[in-house]
Short mmCIF file of C-alpha atoms and ligand atoms in Angstrom, two decimals:
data_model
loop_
_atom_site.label_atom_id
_atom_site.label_comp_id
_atom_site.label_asym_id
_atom_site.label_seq_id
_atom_site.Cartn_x
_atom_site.Cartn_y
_atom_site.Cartn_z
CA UNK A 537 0.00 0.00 0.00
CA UNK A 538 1.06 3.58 -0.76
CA UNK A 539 1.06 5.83 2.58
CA UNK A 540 2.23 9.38 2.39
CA UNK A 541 5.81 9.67 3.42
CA UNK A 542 5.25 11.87 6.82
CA UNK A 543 6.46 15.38 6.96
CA UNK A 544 9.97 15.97 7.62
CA UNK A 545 10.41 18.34 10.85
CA UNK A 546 11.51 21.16 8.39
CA UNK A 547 15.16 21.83 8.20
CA UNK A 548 15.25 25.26 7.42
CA UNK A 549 17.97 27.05 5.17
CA UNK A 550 20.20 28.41 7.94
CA UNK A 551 21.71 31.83 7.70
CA UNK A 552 25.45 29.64 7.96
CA UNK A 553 26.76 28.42 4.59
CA UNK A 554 27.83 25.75 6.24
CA UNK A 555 24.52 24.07 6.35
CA UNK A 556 23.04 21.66 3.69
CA UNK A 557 18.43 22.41 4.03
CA UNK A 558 18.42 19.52 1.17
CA UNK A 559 20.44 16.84 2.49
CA UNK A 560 18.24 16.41 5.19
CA UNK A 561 14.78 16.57 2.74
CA UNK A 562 16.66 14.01 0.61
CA UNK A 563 17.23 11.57 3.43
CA UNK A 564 13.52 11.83 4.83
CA UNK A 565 12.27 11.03 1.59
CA UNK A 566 13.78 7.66 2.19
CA UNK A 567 13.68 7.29 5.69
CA UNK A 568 9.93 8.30 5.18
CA UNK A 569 8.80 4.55 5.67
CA UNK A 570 6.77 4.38 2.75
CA UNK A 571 7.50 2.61 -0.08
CA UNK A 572 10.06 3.71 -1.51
CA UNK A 573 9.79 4.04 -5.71
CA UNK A 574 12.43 6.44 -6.41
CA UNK A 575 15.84 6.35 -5.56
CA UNK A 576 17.07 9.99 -5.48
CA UNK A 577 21.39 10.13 -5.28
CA UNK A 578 22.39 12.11 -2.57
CA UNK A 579 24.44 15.43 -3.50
CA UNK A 580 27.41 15.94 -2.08
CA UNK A 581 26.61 18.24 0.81
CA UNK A 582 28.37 20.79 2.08
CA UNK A 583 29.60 19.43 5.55
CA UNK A 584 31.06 16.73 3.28
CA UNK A 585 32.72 18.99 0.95
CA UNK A 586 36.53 19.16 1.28
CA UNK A 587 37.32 20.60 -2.50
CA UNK A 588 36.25 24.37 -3.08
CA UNK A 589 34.28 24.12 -5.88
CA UNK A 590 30.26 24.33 -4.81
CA UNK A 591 27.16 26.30 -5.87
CA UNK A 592 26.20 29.72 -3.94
CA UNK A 593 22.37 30.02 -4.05
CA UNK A 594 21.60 33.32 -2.91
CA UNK A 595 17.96 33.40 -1.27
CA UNK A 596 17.51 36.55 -0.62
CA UNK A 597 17.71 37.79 -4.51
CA UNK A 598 15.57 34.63 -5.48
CA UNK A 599 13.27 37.08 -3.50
CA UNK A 600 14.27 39.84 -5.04
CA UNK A 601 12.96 38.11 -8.31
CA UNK A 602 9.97 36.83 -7.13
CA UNK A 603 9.13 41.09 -6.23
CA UNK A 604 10.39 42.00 -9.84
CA UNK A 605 8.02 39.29 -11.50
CA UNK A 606 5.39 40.46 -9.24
CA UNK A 607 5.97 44.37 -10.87
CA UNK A 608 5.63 43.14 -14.57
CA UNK A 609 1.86 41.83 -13.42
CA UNK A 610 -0.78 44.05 -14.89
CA UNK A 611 -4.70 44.37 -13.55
CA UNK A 612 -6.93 41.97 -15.52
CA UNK A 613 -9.27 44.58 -17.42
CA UNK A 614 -12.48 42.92 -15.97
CA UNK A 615 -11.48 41.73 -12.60
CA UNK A 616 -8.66 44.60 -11.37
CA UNK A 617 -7.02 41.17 -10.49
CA UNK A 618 -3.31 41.03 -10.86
CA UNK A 619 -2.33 36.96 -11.95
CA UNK A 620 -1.06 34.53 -8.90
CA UNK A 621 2.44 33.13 -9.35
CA UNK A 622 3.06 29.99 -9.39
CA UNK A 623 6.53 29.15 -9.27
CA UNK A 624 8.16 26.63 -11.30
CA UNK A 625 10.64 24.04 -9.54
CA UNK A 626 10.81 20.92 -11.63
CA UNK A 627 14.49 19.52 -12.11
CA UNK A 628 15.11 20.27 -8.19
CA UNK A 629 14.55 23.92 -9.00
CA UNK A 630 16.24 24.30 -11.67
CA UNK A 631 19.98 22.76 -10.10
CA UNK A 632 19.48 24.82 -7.22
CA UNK A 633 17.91 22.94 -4.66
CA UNK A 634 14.26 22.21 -4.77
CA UNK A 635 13.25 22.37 -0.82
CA UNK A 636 15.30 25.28 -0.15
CA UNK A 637 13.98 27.44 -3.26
CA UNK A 638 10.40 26.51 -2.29
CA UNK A 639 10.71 26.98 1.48
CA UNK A 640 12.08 30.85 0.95
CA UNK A 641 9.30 31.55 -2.00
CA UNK A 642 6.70 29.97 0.45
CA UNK A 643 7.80 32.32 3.35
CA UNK A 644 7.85 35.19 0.65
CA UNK A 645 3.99 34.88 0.02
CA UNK A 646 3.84 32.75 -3.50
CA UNK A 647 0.85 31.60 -4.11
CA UNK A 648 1.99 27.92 -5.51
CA UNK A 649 4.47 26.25 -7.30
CA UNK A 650 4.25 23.69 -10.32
CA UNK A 651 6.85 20.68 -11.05
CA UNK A 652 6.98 18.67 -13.70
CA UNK A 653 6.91 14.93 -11.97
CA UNK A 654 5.22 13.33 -9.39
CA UNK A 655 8.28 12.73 -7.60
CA UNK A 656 9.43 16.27 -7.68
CA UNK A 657 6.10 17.29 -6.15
CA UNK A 658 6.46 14.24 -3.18
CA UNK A 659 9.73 15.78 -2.06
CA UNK A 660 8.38 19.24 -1.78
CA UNK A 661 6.01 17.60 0.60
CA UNK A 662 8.11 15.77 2.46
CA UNK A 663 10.70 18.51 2.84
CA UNK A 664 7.22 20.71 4.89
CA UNK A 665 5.50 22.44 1.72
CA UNK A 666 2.35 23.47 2.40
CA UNK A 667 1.22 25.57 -0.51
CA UNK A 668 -0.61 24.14 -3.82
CA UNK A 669 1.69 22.38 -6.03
CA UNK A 670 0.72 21.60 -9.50
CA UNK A 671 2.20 18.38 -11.27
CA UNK A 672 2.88 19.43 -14.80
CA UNK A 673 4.04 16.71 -16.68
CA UNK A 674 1.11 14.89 -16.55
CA UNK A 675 2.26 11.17 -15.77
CA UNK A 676 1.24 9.22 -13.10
CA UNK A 677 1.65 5.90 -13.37
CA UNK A 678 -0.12 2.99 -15.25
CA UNK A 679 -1.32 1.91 -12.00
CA UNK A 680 -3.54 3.95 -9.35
CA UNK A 681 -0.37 3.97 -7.06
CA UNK A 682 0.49 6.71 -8.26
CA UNK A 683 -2.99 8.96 -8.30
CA UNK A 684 -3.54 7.99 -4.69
CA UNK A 685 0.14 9.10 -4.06
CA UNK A 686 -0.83 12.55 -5.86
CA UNK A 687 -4.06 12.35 -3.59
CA UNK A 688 -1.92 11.53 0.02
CA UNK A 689 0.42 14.61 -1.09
CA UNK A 690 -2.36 17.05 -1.54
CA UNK A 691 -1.02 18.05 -5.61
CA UNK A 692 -2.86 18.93 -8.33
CA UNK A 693 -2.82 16.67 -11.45
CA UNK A 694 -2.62 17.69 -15.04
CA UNK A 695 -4.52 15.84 -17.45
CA UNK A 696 -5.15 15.97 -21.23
CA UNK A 697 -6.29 12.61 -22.08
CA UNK A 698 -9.74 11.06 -21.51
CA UNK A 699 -8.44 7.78 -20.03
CA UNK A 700 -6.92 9.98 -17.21
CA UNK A 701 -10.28 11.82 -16.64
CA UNK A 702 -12.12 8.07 -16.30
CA UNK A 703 -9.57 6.97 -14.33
CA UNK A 704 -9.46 9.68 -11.38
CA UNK A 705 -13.46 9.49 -12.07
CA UNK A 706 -13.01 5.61 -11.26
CA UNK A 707 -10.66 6.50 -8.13
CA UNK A 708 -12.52 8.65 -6.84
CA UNK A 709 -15.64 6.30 -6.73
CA UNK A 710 -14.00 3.42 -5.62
CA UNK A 711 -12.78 5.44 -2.81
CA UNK A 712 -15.51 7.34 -1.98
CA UNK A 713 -14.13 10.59 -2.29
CA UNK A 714 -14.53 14.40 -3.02
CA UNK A 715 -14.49 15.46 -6.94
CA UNK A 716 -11.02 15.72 -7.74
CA UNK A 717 -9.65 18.92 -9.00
CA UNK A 718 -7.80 18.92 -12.11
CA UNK A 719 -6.00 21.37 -14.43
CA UNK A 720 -6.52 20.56 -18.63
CA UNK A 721 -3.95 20.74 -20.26
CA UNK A 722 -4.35 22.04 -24.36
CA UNK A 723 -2.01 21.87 -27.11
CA UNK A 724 -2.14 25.28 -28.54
CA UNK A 725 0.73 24.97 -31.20
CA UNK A 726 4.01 23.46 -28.54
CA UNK A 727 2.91 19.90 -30.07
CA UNK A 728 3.97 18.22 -27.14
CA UNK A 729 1.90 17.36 -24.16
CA UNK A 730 -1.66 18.49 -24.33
CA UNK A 731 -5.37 18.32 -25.39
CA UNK A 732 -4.79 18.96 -29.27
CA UNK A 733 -8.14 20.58 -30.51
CA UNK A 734 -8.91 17.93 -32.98
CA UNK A 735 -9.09 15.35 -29.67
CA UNK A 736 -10.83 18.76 -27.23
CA UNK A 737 -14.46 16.82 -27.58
CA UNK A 738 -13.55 13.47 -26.71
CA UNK A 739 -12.05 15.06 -23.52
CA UNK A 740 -15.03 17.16 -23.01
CA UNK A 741 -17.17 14.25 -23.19
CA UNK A 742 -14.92 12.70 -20.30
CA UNK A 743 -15.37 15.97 -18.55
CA UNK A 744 -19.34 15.69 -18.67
CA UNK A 745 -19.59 12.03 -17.90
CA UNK A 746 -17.51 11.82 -15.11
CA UNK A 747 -18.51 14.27 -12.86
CA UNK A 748 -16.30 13.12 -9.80
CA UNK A 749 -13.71 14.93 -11.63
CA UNK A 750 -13.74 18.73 -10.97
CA UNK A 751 -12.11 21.08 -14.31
CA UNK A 752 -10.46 23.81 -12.02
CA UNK A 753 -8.34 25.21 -14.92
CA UNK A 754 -7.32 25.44 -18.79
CA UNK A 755 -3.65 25.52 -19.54
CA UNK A 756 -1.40 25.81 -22.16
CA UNK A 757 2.39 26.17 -23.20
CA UNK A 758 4.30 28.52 -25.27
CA UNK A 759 6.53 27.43 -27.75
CA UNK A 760 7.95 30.25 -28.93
CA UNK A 761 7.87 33.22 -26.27
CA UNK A 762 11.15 33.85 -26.22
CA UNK A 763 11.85 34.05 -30.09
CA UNK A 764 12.31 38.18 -31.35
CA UNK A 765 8.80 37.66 -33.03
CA UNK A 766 5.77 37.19 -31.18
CA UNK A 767 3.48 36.22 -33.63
CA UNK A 768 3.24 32.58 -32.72
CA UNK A 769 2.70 33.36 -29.28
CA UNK A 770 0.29 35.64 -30.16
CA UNK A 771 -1.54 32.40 -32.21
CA UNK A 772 -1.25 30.42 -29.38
CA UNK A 773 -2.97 32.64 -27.16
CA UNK A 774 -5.96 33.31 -29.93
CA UNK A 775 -6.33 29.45 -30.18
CA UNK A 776 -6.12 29.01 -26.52
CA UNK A 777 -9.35 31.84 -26.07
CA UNK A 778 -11.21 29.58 -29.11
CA UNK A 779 -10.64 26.56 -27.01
CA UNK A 780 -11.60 27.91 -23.85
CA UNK A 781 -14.97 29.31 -25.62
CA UNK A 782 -15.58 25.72 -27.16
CA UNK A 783 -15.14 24.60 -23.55
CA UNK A 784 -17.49 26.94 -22.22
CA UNK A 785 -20.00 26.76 -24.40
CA UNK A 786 -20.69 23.24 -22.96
CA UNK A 787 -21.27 24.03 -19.66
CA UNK A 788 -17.89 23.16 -17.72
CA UNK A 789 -16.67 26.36 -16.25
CA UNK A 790 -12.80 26.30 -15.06
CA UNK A 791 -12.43 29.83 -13.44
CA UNK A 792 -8.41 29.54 -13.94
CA UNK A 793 -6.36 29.87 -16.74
CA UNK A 794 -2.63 29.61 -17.39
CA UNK A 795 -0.29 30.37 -20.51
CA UNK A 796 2.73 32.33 -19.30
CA UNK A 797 6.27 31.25 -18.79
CA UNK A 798 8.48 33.89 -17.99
CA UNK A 799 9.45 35.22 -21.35
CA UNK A 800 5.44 35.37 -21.99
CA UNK A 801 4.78 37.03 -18.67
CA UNK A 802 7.64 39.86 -19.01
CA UNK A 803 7.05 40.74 -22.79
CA UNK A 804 2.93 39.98 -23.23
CA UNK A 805 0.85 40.69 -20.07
CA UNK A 806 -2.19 39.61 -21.98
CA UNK A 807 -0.51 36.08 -21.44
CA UNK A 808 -0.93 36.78 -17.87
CA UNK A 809 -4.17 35.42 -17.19
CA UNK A 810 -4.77 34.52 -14.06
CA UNK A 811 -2.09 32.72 -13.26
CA UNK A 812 1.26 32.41 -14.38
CA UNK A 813 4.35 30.03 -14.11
CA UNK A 814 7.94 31.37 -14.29
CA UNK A 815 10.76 29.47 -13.87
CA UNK A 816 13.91 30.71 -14.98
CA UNK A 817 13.32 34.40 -14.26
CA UNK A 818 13.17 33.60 -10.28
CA UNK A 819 16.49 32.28 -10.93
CA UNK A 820 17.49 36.20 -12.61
CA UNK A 821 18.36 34.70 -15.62
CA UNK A 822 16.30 36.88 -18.61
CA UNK A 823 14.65 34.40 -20.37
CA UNK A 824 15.23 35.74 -23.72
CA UNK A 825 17.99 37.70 -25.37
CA UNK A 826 15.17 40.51 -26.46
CA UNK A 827 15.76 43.60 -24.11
CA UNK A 828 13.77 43.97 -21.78
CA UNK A 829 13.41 46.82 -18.87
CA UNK A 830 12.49 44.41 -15.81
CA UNK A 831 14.50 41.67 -17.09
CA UNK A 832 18.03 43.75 -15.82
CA UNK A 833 16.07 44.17 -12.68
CA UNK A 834 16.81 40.63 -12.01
CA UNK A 835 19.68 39.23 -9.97
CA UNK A 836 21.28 36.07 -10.24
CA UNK A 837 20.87 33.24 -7.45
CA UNK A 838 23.47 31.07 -8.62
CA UNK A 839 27.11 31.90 -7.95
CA UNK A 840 29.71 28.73 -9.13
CA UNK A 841 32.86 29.26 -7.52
CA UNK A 842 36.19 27.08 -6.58
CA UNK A 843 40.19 28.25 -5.87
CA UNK A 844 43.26 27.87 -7.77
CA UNK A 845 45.04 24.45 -6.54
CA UNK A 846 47.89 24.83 -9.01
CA UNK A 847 49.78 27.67 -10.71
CA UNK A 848 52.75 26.97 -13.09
CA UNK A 849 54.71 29.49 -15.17
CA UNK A 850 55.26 27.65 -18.40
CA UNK A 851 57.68 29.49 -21.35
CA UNK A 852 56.21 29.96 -24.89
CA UNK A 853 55.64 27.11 -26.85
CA UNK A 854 54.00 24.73 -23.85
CA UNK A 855 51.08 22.93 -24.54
CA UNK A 856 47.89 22.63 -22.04
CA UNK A 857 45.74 20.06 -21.26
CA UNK A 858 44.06 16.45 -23.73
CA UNK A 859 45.02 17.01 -27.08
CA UNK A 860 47.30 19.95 -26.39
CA UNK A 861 44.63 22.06 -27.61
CA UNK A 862 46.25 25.21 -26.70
CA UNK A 863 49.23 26.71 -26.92
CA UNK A 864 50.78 29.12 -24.96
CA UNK A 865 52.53 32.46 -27.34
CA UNK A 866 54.54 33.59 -24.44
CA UNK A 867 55.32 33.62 -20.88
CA UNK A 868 52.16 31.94 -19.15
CA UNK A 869 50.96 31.53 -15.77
CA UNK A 870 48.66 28.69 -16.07
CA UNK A 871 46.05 28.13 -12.95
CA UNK A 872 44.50 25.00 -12.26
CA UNK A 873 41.09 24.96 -10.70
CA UNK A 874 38.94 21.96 -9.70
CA UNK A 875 36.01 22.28 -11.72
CA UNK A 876 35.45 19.87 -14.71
CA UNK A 877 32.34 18.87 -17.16
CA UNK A 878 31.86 15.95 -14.77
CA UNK A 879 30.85 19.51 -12.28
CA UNK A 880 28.71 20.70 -15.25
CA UNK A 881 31.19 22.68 -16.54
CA UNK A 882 30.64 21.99 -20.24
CA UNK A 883 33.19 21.07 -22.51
CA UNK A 884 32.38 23.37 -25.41
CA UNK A 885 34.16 25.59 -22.78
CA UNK A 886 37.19 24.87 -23.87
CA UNK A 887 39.44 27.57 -24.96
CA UNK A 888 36.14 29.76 -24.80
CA UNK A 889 34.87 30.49 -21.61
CA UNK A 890 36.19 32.48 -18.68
CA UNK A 891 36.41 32.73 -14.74
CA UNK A 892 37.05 35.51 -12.79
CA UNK A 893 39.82 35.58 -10.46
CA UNK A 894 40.42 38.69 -8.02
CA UNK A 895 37.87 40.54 -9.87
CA UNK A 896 39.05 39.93 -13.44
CA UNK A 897 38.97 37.51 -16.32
CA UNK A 898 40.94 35.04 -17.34
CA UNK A 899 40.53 32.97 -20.22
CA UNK A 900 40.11 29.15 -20.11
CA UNK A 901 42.78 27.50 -21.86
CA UNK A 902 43.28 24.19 -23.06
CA UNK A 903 40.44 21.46 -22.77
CA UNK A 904 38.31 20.97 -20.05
CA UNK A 905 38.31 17.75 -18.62
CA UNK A 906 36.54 15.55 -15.84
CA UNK A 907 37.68 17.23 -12.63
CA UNK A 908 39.78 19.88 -13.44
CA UNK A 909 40.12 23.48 -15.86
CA UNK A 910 43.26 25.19 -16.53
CA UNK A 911 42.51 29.29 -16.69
CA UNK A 912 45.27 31.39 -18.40
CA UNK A 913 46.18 34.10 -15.00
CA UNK A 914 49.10 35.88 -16.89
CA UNK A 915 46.61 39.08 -16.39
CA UNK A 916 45.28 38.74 -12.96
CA UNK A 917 48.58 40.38 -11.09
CA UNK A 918 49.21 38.80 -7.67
CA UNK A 919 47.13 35.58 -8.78
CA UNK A 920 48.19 32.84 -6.11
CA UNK A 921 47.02 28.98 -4.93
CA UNK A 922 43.54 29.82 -3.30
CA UNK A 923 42.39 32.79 -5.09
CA UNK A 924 38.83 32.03 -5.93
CA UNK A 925 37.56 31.56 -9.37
CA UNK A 926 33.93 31.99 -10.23
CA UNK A 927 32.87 30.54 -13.30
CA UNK A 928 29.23 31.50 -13.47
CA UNK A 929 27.92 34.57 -11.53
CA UNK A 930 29.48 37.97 -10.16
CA UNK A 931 32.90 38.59 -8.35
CA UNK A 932 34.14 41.65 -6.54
CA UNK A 933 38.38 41.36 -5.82
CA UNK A 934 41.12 43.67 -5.78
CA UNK A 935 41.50 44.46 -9.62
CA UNK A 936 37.36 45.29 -10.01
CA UNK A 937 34.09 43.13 -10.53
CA UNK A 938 32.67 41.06 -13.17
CA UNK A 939 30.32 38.85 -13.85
CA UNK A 940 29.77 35.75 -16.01
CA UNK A 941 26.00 35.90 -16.35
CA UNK A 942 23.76 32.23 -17.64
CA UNK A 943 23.22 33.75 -20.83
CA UNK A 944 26.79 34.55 -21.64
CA UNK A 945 27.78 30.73 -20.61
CA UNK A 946 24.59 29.26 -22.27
CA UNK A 947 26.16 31.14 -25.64
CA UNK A 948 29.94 29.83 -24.97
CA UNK A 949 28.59 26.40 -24.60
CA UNK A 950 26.20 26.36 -27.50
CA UNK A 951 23.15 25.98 -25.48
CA UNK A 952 20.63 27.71 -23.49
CA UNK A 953 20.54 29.64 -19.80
CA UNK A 954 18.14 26.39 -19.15
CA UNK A 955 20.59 24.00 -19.28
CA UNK A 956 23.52 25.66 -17.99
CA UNK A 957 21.67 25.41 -14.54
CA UNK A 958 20.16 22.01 -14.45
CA UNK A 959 24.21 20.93 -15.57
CA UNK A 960 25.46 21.57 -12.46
CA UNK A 961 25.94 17.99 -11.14
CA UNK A 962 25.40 16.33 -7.92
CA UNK A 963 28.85 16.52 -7.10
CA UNK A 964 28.59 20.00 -6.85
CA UNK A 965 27.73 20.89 -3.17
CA UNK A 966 24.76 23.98 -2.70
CA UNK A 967 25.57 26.53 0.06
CA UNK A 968 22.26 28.64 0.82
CA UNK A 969 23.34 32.45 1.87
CA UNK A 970 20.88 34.80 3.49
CA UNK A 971 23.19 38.14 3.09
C1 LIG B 1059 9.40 24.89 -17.60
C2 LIG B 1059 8.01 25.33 -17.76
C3 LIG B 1059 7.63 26.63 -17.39
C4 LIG B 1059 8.62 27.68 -16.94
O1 LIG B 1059 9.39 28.11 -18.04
P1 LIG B 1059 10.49 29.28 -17.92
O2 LIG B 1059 10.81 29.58 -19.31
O3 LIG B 1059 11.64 28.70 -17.17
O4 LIG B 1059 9.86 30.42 -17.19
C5 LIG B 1059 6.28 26.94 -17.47
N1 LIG B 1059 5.37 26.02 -17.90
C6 LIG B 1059 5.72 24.78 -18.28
C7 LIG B 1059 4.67 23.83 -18.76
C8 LIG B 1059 7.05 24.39 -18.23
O5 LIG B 1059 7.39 23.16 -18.64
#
């Protein structure tokens, strides 16, 4: 039998760096006593830590963001209602720490937060969330474990298929329970997950006939809302208002509705509906590379930082790292800092990126391998074993401040802000700062 895995006495993110708030939500997701279906790895937490390298997550300007979102929402016309945000923490909050993230935006007055899996949404339980939670992706099992484990941990399924509909209907019977309230998902051009409108009747049918299970809300994706041109957003959100009139027009009534990611929500407040669901923007990365006014309001929460364990002074002519893929042209000092792709520090680095060392850049030269990055220091006067090196995020030392923001990474390494922060790896330990 499933039985709820009982709330962990809430470790809280302490105002010390030195403490870990997810090692302990990790461990009473297994120590819960239920039955245990998903393995999660333990990260390397920070008591355990005795290399330099780790992830600062900066809580108080993941609050910061949270306000700045809050400014881009505009009155509904009808209602004078400003939309509810509902945060989005799938993939353990986007590499910075699920329970922590959700504990500080819980404390800062969100209204809810969305994941994408089941799993995701039983660990924010289990590490003391109380607020709604919304399970986006939509899968739940082929058996009923996993409904009545949605059910036991108080979220909120997404459907989008019939035979979801008829089977919470059939749960809910066989149980004897209270209507169960649902969110419909509808495929408004992502082509993905979702209700596509050739398939909306068959799932309005379902709607009607089973009556245990209560529509609370019509939802859709954006594909595009990042992209310089609108227009297919724009599309979307025309198909999305034909849908919701079809649905309407037969009677079921879902007073919410949701489109907006955070690229919709900054640059179209008639996405904004009355609810909307940013992710990467609480995490002050702008999610598109269109300027936008609040988007510089945001501050970034990660900070990736280790120290130079090694420092040679190699003549012109010496070759760095696999493949000698660099070369040095004169006089080098070469730092070594313990930080490889196995970290998340992507290998399309190589000879491309940077780090900042006492305020300044230096180049990364060579290849990047597992554990360790070699960073060209020749500029950085004074550079010496221990002198941090930030790879992603701001620095302040002697010789000025920088910083090496998502974006500029997400370009280096040929991929987006997105996956530049779900990268950094387990071995990577997270310190929570309240400054
Ligand atoms: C990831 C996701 C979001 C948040 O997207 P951002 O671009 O990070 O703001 C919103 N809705 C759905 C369905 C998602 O999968």
């Amino acid at each position: 039998m499933i039985s709820a895995p009982k709330v962990a006495a809430s470790t809280r993110p302490s105002e010390s760096p030195a403490s870990s708030p997810d090692a302990g939500a990790h461990e009473s997701l297994i120590d819960s006593g239920s039955q245990v279906r998903v393995q999660k790895p333990r990260r390397a937490a920070p008591a355990d830590a005795v290399r330099p390298t780790r992830a600062e997550v900066n809580l108080a300007n993941l609050r910061h963001n949270l306000r700045v979102i809050e400014k881009a929402l505009l009155p509904n016309a009808q209602t004078q209602k400003t939309a509810e945000v509902w945060g989005v923490l799938k993939a353990d909050a986007y590499g910075h720490g699920a329970p922590a993230v959700a504990r500080t935006l819980e404390r800062a007055g969100i209204s809810g937060l969305c994941v994408a899996l089941l799993e995701e949404g039983v660990e924010l339980r289990a590490a003391g969330i109380r607020i709604p939670i919304l399970v986006m992706g939509g899968y739940y099992g082929r058996q009923l474990d996993g409904l009545l484990e949605m059910i036991a941990n108080d979220l909120i399924p997404v459907v989008y298929d019939p035979g979801q509909v008829e089977q919470m209907a059939r749960l809910a019977r066989l149980e004897n329970r209270p209507p169960m309230r649902v969110h419909w998902k509808v495929d408004t051009g992502m082509g993905r997950l979702g209700t596509s409108p050739r398939e909306l009747s068959s799932m309005l049918q379902a709607f009607l006939q089973f009556r245990e299970v209560k529509l609370e809300a019509l939802m859709t994706h954006f594909a595009c809302a990042d992209a310089a041109d609108l227009s297919a957003t724009f599309e979307q959100m025309r198909l999305f208002g034909e849908l919701e009139h079809r649905v309407q027009a037969l009677g079921l009534k879902p007073t919410i509705r949701h489109a907006a990611n955070s690229a919709a929500l900054l640059r179209a407040p008639h996405t904004q509906l009355e609810r909307v669901r940013p992710g990467v923007a609480l995490f002050g990365v702008s999610p598109t590379a269109v300027e936008l006014p609040l988007a510089s309001e945001l501050r970034p929460v990660m900070r990736v930082r280790s120290e130079i364990v090694a420092l040679r002074t190699l003549e012109a002519g010496a070759r760095i790292g696999y493949g000698h893929t660099f070369e040095t042209s004169r006089t080098s000092v070469i730092a070594t800092v313990p930080m490889g792709y196995a970290d998340g520090l992507s290998r399309k680095l190589s000879n491309r990126g940077h780090a900042l060392v006492r305020g300044r850049r230096a180049p990364i030269v060579g290849t990047v391998s597992m554990d360790l990055t070699m960073i060209d220091v020749s500029e950085i006067p004074g550079a010496k074993l221990g002198d941090e090196a930030v790879f992603l995020g701001p620095q302040e030392g002697v010789l000025g401040k920088d910083v090496i923001s998502v974006n500029e990474v997400a370009e280096h390494a040929e991929t987006i802000a997105w996956e530049v922060l779900t990268s950094i790896s387990r071995r990577v330990p997270r310190f929570y700062r309240e400054p």
